[in-house]
Short mmCIF file of C-alpha atoms and ligand atoms in Angstrom, two decimals:
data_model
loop_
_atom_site.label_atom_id
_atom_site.label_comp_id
_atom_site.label_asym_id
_atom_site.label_seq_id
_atom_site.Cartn_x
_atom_site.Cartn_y
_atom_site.Cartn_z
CA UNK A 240 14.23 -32.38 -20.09
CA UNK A 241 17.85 -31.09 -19.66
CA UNK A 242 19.50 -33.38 -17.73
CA UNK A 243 17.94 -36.83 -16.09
CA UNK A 244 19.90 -36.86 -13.29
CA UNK A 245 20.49 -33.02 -13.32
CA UNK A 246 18.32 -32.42 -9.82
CA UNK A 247 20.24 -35.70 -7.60
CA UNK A 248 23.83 -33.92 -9.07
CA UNK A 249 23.75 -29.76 -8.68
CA UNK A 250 22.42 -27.98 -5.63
CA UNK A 251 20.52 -24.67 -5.68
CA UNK A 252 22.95 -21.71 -6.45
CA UNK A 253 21.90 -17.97 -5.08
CA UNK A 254 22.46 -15.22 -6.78
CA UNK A 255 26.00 -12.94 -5.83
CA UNK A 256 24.82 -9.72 -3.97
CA UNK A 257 27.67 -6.84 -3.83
CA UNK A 258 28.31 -6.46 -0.19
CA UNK A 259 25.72 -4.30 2.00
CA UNK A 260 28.42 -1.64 2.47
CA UNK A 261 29.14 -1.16 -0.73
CA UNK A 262 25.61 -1.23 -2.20
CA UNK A 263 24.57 1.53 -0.04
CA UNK A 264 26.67 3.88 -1.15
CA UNK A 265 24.84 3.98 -4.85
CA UNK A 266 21.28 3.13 -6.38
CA UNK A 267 22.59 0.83 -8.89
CA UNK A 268 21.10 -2.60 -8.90
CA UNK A 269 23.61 -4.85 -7.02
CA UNK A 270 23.28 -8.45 -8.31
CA UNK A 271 26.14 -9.73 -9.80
CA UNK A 272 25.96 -11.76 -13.22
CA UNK A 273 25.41 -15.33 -13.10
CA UNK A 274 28.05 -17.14 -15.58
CA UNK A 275 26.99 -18.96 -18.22
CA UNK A 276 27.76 -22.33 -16.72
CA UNK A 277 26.01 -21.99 -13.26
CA UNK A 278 22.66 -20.87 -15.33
CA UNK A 279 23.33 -24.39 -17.30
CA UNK A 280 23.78 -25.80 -14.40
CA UNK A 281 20.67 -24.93 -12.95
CA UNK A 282 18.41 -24.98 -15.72
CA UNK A 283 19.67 -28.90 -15.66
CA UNK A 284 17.94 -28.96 -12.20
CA UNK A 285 14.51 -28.74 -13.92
CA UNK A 286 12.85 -32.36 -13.75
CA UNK A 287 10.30 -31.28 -16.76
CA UNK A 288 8.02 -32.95 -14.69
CA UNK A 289 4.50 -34.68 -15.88
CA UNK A 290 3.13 -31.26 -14.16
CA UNK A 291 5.01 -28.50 -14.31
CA UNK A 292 3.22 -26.89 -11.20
CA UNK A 293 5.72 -23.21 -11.84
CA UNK A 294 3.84 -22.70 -15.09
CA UNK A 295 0.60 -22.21 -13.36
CA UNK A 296 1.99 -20.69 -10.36
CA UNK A 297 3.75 -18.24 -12.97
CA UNK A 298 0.78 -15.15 -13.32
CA UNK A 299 2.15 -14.95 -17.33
CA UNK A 300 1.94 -18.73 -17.63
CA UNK A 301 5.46 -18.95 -18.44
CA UNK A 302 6.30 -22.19 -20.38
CA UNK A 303 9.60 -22.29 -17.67
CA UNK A 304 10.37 -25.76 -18.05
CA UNK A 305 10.90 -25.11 -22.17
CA UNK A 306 13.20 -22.35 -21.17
CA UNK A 307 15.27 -24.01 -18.74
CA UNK A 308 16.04 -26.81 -20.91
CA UNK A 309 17.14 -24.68 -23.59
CA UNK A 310 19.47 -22.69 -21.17
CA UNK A 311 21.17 -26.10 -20.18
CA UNK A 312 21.38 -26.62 -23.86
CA UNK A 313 23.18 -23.29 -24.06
CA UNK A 314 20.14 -22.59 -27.10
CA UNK A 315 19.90 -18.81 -25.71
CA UNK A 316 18.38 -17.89 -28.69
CA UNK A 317 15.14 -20.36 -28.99
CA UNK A 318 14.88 -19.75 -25.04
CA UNK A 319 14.22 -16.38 -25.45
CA UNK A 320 11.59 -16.97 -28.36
CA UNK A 321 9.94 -19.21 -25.63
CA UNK A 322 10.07 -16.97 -22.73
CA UNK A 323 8.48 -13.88 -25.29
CA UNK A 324 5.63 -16.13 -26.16
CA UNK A 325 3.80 -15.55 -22.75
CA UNK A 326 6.00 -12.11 -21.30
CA UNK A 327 6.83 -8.76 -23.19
CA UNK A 328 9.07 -7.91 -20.57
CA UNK A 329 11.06 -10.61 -18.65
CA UNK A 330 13.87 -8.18 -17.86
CA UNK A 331 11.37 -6.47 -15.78
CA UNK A 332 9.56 -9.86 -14.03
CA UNK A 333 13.28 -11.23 -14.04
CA UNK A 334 14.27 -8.68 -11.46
CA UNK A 335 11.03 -7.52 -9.59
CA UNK A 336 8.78 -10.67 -9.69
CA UNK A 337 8.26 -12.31 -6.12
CA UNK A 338 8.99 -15.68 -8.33
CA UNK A 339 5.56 -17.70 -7.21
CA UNK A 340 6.44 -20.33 -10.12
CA UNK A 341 9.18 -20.77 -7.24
CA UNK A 342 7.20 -21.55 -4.65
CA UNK A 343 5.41 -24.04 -7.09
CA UNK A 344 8.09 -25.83 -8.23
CA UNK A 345 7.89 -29.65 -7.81
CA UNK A 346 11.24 -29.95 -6.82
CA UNK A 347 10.38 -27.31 -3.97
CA UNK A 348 8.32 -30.04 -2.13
CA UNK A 349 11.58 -31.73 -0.65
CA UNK A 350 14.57 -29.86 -1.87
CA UNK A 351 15.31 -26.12 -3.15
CA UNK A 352 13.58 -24.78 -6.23
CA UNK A 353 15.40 -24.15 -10.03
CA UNK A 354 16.25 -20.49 -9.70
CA UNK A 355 13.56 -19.92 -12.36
CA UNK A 356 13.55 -16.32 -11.58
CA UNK A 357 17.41 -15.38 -12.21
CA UNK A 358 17.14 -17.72 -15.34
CA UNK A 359 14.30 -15.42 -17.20
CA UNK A 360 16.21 -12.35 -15.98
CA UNK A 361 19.54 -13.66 -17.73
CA UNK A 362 18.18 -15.26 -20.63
CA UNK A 363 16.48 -11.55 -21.62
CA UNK A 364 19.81 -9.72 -20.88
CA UNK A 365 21.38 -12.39 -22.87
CA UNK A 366 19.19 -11.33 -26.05
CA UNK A 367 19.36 -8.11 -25.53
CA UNK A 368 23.40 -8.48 -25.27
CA UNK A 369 23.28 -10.43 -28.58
CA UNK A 370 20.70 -7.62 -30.49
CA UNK A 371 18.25 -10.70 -30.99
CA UNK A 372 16.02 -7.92 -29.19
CA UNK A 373 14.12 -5.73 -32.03
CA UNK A 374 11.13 -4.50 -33.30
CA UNK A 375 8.34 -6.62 -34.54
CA UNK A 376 6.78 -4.52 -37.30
CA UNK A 377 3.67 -5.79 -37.63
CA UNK A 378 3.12 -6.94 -41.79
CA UNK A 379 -0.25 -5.04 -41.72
CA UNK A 380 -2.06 -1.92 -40.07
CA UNK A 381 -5.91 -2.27 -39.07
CA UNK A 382 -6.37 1.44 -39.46
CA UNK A 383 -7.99 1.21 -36.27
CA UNK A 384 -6.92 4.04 -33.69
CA UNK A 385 -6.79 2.37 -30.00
CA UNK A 386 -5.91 4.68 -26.65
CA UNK A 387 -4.29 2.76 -23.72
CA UNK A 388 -4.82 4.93 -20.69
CA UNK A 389 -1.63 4.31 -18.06
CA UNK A 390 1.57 3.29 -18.74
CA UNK A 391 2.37 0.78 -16.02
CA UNK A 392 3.16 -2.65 -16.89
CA UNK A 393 -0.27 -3.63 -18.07
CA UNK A 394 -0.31 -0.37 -20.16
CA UNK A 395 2.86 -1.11 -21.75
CA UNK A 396 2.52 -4.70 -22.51
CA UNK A 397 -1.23 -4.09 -23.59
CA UNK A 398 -0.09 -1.41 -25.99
CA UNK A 399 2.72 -3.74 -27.32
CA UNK A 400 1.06 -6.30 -28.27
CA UNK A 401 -2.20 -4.28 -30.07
CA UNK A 402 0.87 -2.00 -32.44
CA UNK A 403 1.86 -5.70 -32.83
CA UNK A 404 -1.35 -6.46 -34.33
CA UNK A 405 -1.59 -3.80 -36.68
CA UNK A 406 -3.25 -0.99 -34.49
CA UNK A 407 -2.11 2.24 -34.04
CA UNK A 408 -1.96 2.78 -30.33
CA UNK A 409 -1.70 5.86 -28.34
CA UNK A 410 -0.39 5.28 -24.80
CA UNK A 411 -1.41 8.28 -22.54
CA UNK A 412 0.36 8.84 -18.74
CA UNK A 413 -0.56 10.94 -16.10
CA UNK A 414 3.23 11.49 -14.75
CA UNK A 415 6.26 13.13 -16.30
CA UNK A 416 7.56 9.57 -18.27
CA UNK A 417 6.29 6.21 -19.02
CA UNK A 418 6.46 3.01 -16.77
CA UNK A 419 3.62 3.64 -13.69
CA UNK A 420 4.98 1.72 -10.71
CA UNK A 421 8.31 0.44 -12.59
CA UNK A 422 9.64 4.13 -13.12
CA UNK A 423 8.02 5.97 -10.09
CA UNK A 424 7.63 3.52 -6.80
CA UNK A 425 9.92 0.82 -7.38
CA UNK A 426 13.48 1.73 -6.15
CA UNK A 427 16.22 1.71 -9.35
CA UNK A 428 18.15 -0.22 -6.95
CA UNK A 429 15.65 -2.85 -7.46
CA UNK A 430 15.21 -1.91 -11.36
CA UNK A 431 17.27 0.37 -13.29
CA UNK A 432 15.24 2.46 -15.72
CA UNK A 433 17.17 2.84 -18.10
CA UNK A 434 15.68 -1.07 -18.66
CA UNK A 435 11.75 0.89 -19.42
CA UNK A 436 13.99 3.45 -21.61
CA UNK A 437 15.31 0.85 -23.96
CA UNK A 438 11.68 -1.17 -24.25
CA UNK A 439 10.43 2.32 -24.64
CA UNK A 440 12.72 2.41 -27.71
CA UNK A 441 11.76 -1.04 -29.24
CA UNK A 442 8.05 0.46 -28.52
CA UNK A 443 8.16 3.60 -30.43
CA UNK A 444 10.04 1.64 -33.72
CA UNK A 445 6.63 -0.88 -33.15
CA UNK A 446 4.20 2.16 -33.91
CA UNK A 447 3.51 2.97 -30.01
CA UNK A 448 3.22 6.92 -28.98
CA UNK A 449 3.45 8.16 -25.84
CA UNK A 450 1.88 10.96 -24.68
CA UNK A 451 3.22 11.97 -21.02
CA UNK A 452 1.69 14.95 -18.53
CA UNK A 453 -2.05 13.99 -19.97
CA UNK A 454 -4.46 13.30 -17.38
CA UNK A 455 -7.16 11.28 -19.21
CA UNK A 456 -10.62 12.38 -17.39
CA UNK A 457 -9.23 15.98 -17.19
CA UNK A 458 -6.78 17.07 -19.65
CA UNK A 459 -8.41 15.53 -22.57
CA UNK A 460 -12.08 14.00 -21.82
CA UNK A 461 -13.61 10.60 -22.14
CA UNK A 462 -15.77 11.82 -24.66
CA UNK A 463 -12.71 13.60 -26.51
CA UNK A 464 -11.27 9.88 -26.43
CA UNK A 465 -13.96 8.11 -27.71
CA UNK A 466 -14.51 10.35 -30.71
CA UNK A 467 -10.58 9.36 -31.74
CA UNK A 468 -10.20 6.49 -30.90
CA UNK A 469 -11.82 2.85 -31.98
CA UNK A 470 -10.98 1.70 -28.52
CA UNK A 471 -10.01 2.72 -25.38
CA UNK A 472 -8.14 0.21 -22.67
CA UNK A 473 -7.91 1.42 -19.10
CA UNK A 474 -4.64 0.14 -17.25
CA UNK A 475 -4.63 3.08 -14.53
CA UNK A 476 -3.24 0.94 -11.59
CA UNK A 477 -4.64 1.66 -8.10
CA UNK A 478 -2.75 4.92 -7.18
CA UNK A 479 -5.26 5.61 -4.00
CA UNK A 480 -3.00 4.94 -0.72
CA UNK A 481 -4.59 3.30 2.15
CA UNK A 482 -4.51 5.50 4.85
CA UNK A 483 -4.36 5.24 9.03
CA UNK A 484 -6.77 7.55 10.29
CA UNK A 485 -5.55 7.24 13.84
CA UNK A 486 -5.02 11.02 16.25
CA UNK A 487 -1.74 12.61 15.09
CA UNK A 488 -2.14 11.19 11.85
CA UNK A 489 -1.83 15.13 10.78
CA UNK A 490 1.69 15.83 12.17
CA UNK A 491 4.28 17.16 10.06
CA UNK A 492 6.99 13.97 9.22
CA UNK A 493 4.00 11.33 8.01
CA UNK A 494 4.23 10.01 4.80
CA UNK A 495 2.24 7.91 2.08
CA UNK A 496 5.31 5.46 0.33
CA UNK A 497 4.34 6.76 -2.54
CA UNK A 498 5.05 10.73 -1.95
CA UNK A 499 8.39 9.56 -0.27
CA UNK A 500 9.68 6.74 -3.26
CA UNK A 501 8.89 8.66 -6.28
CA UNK A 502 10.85 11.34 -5.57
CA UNK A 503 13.90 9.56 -5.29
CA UNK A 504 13.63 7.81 -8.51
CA UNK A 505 12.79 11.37 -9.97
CA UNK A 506 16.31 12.59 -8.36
CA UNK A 507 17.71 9.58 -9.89
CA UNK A 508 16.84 10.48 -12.61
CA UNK A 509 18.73 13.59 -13.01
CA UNK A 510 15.69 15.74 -11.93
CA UNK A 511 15.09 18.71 -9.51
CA UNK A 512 13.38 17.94 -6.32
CA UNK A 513 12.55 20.65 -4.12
CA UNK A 514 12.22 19.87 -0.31
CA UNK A 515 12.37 16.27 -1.18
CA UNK A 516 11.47 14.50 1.58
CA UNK A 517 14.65 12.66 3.09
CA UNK A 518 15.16 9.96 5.87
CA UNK A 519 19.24 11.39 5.77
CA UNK A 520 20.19 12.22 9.83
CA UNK A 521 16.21 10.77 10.84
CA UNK A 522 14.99 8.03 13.05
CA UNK A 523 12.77 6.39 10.77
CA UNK A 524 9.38 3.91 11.30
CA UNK A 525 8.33 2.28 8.41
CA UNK A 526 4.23 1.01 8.84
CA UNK A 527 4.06 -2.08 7.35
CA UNK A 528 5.78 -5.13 6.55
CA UNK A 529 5.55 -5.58 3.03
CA UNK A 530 7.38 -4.67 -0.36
CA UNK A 531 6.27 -1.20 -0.54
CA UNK A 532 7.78 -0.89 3.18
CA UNK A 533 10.98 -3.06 1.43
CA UNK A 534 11.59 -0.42 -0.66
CA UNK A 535 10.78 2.53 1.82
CA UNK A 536 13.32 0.35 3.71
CA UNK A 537 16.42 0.88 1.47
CA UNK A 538 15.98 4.03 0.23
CA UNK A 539 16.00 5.44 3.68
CA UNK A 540 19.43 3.58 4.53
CA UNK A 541 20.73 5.27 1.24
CA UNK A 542 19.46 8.23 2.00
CA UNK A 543 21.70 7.71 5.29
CA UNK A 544 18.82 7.21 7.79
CA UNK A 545 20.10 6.82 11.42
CA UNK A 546 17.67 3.77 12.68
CA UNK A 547 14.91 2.64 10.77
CA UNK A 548 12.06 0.41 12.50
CA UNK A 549 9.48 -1.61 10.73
CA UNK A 550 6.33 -2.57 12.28
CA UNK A 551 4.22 -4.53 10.60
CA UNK A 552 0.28 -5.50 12.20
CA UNK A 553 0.19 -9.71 11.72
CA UNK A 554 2.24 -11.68 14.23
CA UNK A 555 5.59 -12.85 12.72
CA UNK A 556 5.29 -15.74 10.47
CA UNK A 557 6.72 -19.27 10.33
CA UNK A 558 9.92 -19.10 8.87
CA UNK A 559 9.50 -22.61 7.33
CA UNK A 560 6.60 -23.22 4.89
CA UNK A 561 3.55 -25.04 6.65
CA UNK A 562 2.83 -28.39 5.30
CA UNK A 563 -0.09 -28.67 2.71
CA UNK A 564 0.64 -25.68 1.25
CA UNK A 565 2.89 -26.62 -1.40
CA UNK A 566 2.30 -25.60 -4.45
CA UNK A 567 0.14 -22.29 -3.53
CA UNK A 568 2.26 -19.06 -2.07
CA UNK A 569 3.10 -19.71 1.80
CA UNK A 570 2.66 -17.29 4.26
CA UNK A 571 6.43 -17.83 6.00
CA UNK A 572 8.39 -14.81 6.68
CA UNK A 573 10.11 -13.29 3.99
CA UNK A 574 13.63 -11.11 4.41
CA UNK A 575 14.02 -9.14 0.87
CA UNK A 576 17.36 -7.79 0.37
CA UNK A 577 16.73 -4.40 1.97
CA UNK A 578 16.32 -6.36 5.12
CA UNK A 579 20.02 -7.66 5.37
CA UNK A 580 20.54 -3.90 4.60
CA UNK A 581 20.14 -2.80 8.49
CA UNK A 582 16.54 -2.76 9.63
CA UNK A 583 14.85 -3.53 13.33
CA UNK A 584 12.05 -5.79 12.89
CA UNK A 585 8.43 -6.11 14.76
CA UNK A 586 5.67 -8.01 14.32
CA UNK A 587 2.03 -7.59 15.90
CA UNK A 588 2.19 -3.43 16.52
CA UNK A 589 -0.83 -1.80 15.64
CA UNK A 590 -0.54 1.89 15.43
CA UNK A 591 -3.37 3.91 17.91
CA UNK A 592 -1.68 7.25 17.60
CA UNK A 593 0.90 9.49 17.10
CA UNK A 594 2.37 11.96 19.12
CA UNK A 595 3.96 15.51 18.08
CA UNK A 596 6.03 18.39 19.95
CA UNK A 597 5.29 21.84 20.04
CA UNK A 598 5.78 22.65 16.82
CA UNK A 599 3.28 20.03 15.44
CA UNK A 600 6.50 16.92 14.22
CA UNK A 601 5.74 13.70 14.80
CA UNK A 602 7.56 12.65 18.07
CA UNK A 603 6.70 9.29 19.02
CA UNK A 604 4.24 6.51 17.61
CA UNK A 605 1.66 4.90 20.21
CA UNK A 606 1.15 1.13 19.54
CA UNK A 607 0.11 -1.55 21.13
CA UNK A 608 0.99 -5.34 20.86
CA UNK A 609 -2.23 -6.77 18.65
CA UNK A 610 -3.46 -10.38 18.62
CA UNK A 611 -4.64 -11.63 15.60
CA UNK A 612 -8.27 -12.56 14.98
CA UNK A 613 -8.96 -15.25 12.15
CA UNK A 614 -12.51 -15.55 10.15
CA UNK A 615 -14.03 -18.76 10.91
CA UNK A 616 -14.99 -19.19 7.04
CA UNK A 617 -11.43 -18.06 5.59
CA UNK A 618 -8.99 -17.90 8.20
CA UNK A 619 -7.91 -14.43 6.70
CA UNK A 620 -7.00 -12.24 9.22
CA UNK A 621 -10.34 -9.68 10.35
CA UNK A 622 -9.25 -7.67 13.21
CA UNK A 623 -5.87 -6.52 15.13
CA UNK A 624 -6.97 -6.17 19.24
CA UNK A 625 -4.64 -5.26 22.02
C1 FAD B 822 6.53 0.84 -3.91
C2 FAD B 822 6.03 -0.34 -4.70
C3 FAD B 822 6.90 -1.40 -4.93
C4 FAD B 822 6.47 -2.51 -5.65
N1 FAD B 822 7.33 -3.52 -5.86
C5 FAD B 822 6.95 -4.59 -6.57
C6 FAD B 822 7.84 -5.66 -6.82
O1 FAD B 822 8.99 -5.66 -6.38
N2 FAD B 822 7.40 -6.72 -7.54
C7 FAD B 822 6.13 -6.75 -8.03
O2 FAD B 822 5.78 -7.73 -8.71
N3 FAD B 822 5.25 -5.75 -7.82
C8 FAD B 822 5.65 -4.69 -7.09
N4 FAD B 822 4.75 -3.67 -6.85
C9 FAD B 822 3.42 -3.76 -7.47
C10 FAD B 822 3.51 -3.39 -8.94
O3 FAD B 822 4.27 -2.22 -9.10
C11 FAD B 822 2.12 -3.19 -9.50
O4 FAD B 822 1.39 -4.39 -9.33
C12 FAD B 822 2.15 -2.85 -10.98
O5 FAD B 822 2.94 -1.70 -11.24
C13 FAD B 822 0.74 -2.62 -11.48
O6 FAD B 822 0.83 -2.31 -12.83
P1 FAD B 822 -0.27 -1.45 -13.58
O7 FAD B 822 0.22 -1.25 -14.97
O8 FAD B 822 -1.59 -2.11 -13.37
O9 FAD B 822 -0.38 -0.06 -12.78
P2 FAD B 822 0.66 1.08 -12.42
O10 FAD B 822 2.07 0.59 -12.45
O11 FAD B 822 0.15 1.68 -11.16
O12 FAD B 822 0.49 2.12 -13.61
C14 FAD B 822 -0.70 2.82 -13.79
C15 FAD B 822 -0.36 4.12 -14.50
O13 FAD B 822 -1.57 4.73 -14.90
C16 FAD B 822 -1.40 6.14 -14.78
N5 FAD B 822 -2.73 6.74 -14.72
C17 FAD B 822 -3.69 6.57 -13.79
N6 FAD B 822 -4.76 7.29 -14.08
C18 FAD B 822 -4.49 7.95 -15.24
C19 FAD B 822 -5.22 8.86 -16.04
N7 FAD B 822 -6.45 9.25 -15.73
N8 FAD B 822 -4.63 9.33 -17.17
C20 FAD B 822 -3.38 8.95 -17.52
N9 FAD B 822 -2.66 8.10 -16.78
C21 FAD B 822 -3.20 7.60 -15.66
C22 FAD B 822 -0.62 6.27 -13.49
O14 FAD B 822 0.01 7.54 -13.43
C23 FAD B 822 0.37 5.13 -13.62
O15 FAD B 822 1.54 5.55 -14.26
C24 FAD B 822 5.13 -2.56 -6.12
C25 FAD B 822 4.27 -1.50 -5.87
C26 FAD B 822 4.71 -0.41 -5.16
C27 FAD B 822 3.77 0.73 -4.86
S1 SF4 B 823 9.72 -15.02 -11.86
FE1 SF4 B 823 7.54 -14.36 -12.00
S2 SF4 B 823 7.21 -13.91 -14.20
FE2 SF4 B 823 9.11 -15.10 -14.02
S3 SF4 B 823 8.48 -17.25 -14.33
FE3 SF4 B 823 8.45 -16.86 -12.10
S4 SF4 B 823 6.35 -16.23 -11.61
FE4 SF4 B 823 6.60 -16.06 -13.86
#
């Protein structure tokens, strides 16, 4: 444990934002570095207690309480050996993660969590600032021939660690580059790429190749696959949108997220985008309040939308956390920073139609106010009525 008395003396410290106006003028990401000494300072907030509740509410089972002892210790390097043992790529989960380890941290129950989150992210950009970041040629090869099939995170980190163990791994993507979700949905104001680039990098000098534009299933077949390869891995995300079949659903101006984000990162990226589709000089509604309609969210302000609404179907949640909950992910209403970016905010709107003008554009949305219908076994939400 860092410091005894670490959590009585130091309160929780947030993260420096550049201000909205500034940030909107770029896709950059926008946090500002934490110094050194606030990251001690909070690591020292960790109580290392009996049960450290953020490991398990960490998906990766990050040993956190290791690493934030080390970081009050200013031992950068061991805490990055730690925070590798359980996650190939913390300087992705240090910047995208929704942080549930936060949520279960003990400390959470009666004052404000360790900043776990911004700790990972720093104490990766430390080691890649120091070079402690390289290859890890593995002392062996197998000679066994494995394809990994989708590059998103799970493809990445999959075929990372099997080149680690010796196998020669081919990583095939549908799209244009490498990365799934992290190069083409999530907004590079939210993650840079240049971050999947540089892992790409360390990847390659590992024994990983990429192969980019194959379609597995079409360009080369599952047969063709299996007659390669020892084994294949399939980490091909879930790609299929959910739709809302509702009338007007047809009208030109409707977009899936993911045929309006991807482009963006693509023009980003330095490429070409003809007719991309743009929210610049629009009056914008975003369906649903969630990441996804986060990021929908500030791209459209950067894009220089002129209003942008955001309905969402569930009634607004509490904006404290209900008791009992602790340490399990509360339901409370959640502002991410696209919200402080300019947004107007509605809860319990469920979409019946929408309405078009002569030429067949979307004109107006038809909603009603919904009331929310629990299941008497779950509680989960079932259906949306007027
Ligand atoms: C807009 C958006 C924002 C998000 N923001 C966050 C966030 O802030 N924080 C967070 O934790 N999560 C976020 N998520 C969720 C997160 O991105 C996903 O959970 C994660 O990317 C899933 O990783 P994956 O590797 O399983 O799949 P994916 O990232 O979907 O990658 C799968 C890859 O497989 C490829 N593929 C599919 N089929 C084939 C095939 N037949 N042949 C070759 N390649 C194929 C696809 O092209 C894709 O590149 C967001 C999701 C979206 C859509
Ligand atoms: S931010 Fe996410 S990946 Fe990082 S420790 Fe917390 S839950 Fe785990």
């Amino acid at each position: 444990m860092g410091k005894i008395t670490g959590f009585l003396e130091f309160e929780r410290e947030k993260v420096h934002k550049e201000p909205v106006e500034q940030r909107l003028t770029h896709w950059r990401e926008f946090e500002e570095r934490t110094p050194d000494e606030v990251l001690k300072r909070q690591g020292a907030r960790c109580m290392d207690c009996g049960i450290p509740f953020c490991h398990k509410g960490c998906p990766l089972g990050n040993i956190i309480p290791d690493w934030n002892d080390l970081v009050y210790r200013g031992r950068w390097r061991e805490a990055i050996a730690r925070l590798h043992a359980t996650n190939n790529f913390p300087e992705f989960t240090g910047r995208i993660c929704p942080a549930p380890c936060e949520e279960a941290c003990v400390l959470n129950i009666n004052n404000d969590p360790v900043t776990i989150k911004n700790i990972e992210k720093n104490i990766i950009d430390h080691a890649w600032g120091e070079g402690w970041v390289t290859p890890l040629i593995p002392p062996r090869h197998t000679g066994k021939q494995v394809a990994v099939v989708g590059s998103g995170p799970a493809g990445m980190a999959c075929a990372q660690q099997l080149a680690r163990a010796g196998h020669a791994v081919t990583l095939f993507e549908r799209a244009d580059r490498i990365g799934g979700l992290l190069r083409y949905g999530i907004p590079d104001f939210k993650m840079e790429k240049w971050l999947i680039d540089r892992r790409m990098e360390q990847m390659a000098a590992e024994g990983v190749t990429f192969r980019t534009s194959v379609n597995a299933g079409v360009d080369v077949t599952g047969e063709q696959l299996q007659r390669e390869f020892d084994a294949i891995v399939l980490s091909c995300g879930a790609t299929k949108p959910r739709d809302l079949p509702v009338p007007g659903r047809e009208l030109e101006g409707i977009h899936f997220a993911m045929n309006f984000l991807p482009q963006q990162n693509k023009v980003n990226a330095g490429d070409r985008v003809d007719g991309q589709l743009l929210a610049t000089g629009k009056r914008v509604v975003i369906l649903g309040g969630g990441d996804t309609g986060s990021d929908c969210l500030g791209t459209s302000n950067r894009q220089g939308a002129i209003s942008v609404h955001q309905f969402e179907l569930l009634p607004e949640p509490p904006k404290d956390r209900p008791p009992l909950v602790w340490p399990n992910w509360p339901m409370i209403l959640r502002s991410s920073s696209s919200h402080e970016e300019g947004v107007i905010r509605d809860f319990s709107i469920n979409t019946k139609a929408f309405v078009g003008d002569a030429q067949g554009r979307v004109r107006a949305l038809r909603g009603v106010c919904a009331r929310c219908a629990r299941s008497g076994s779950t509680g989960r939400p079932t259906t949306a009525g007027p």
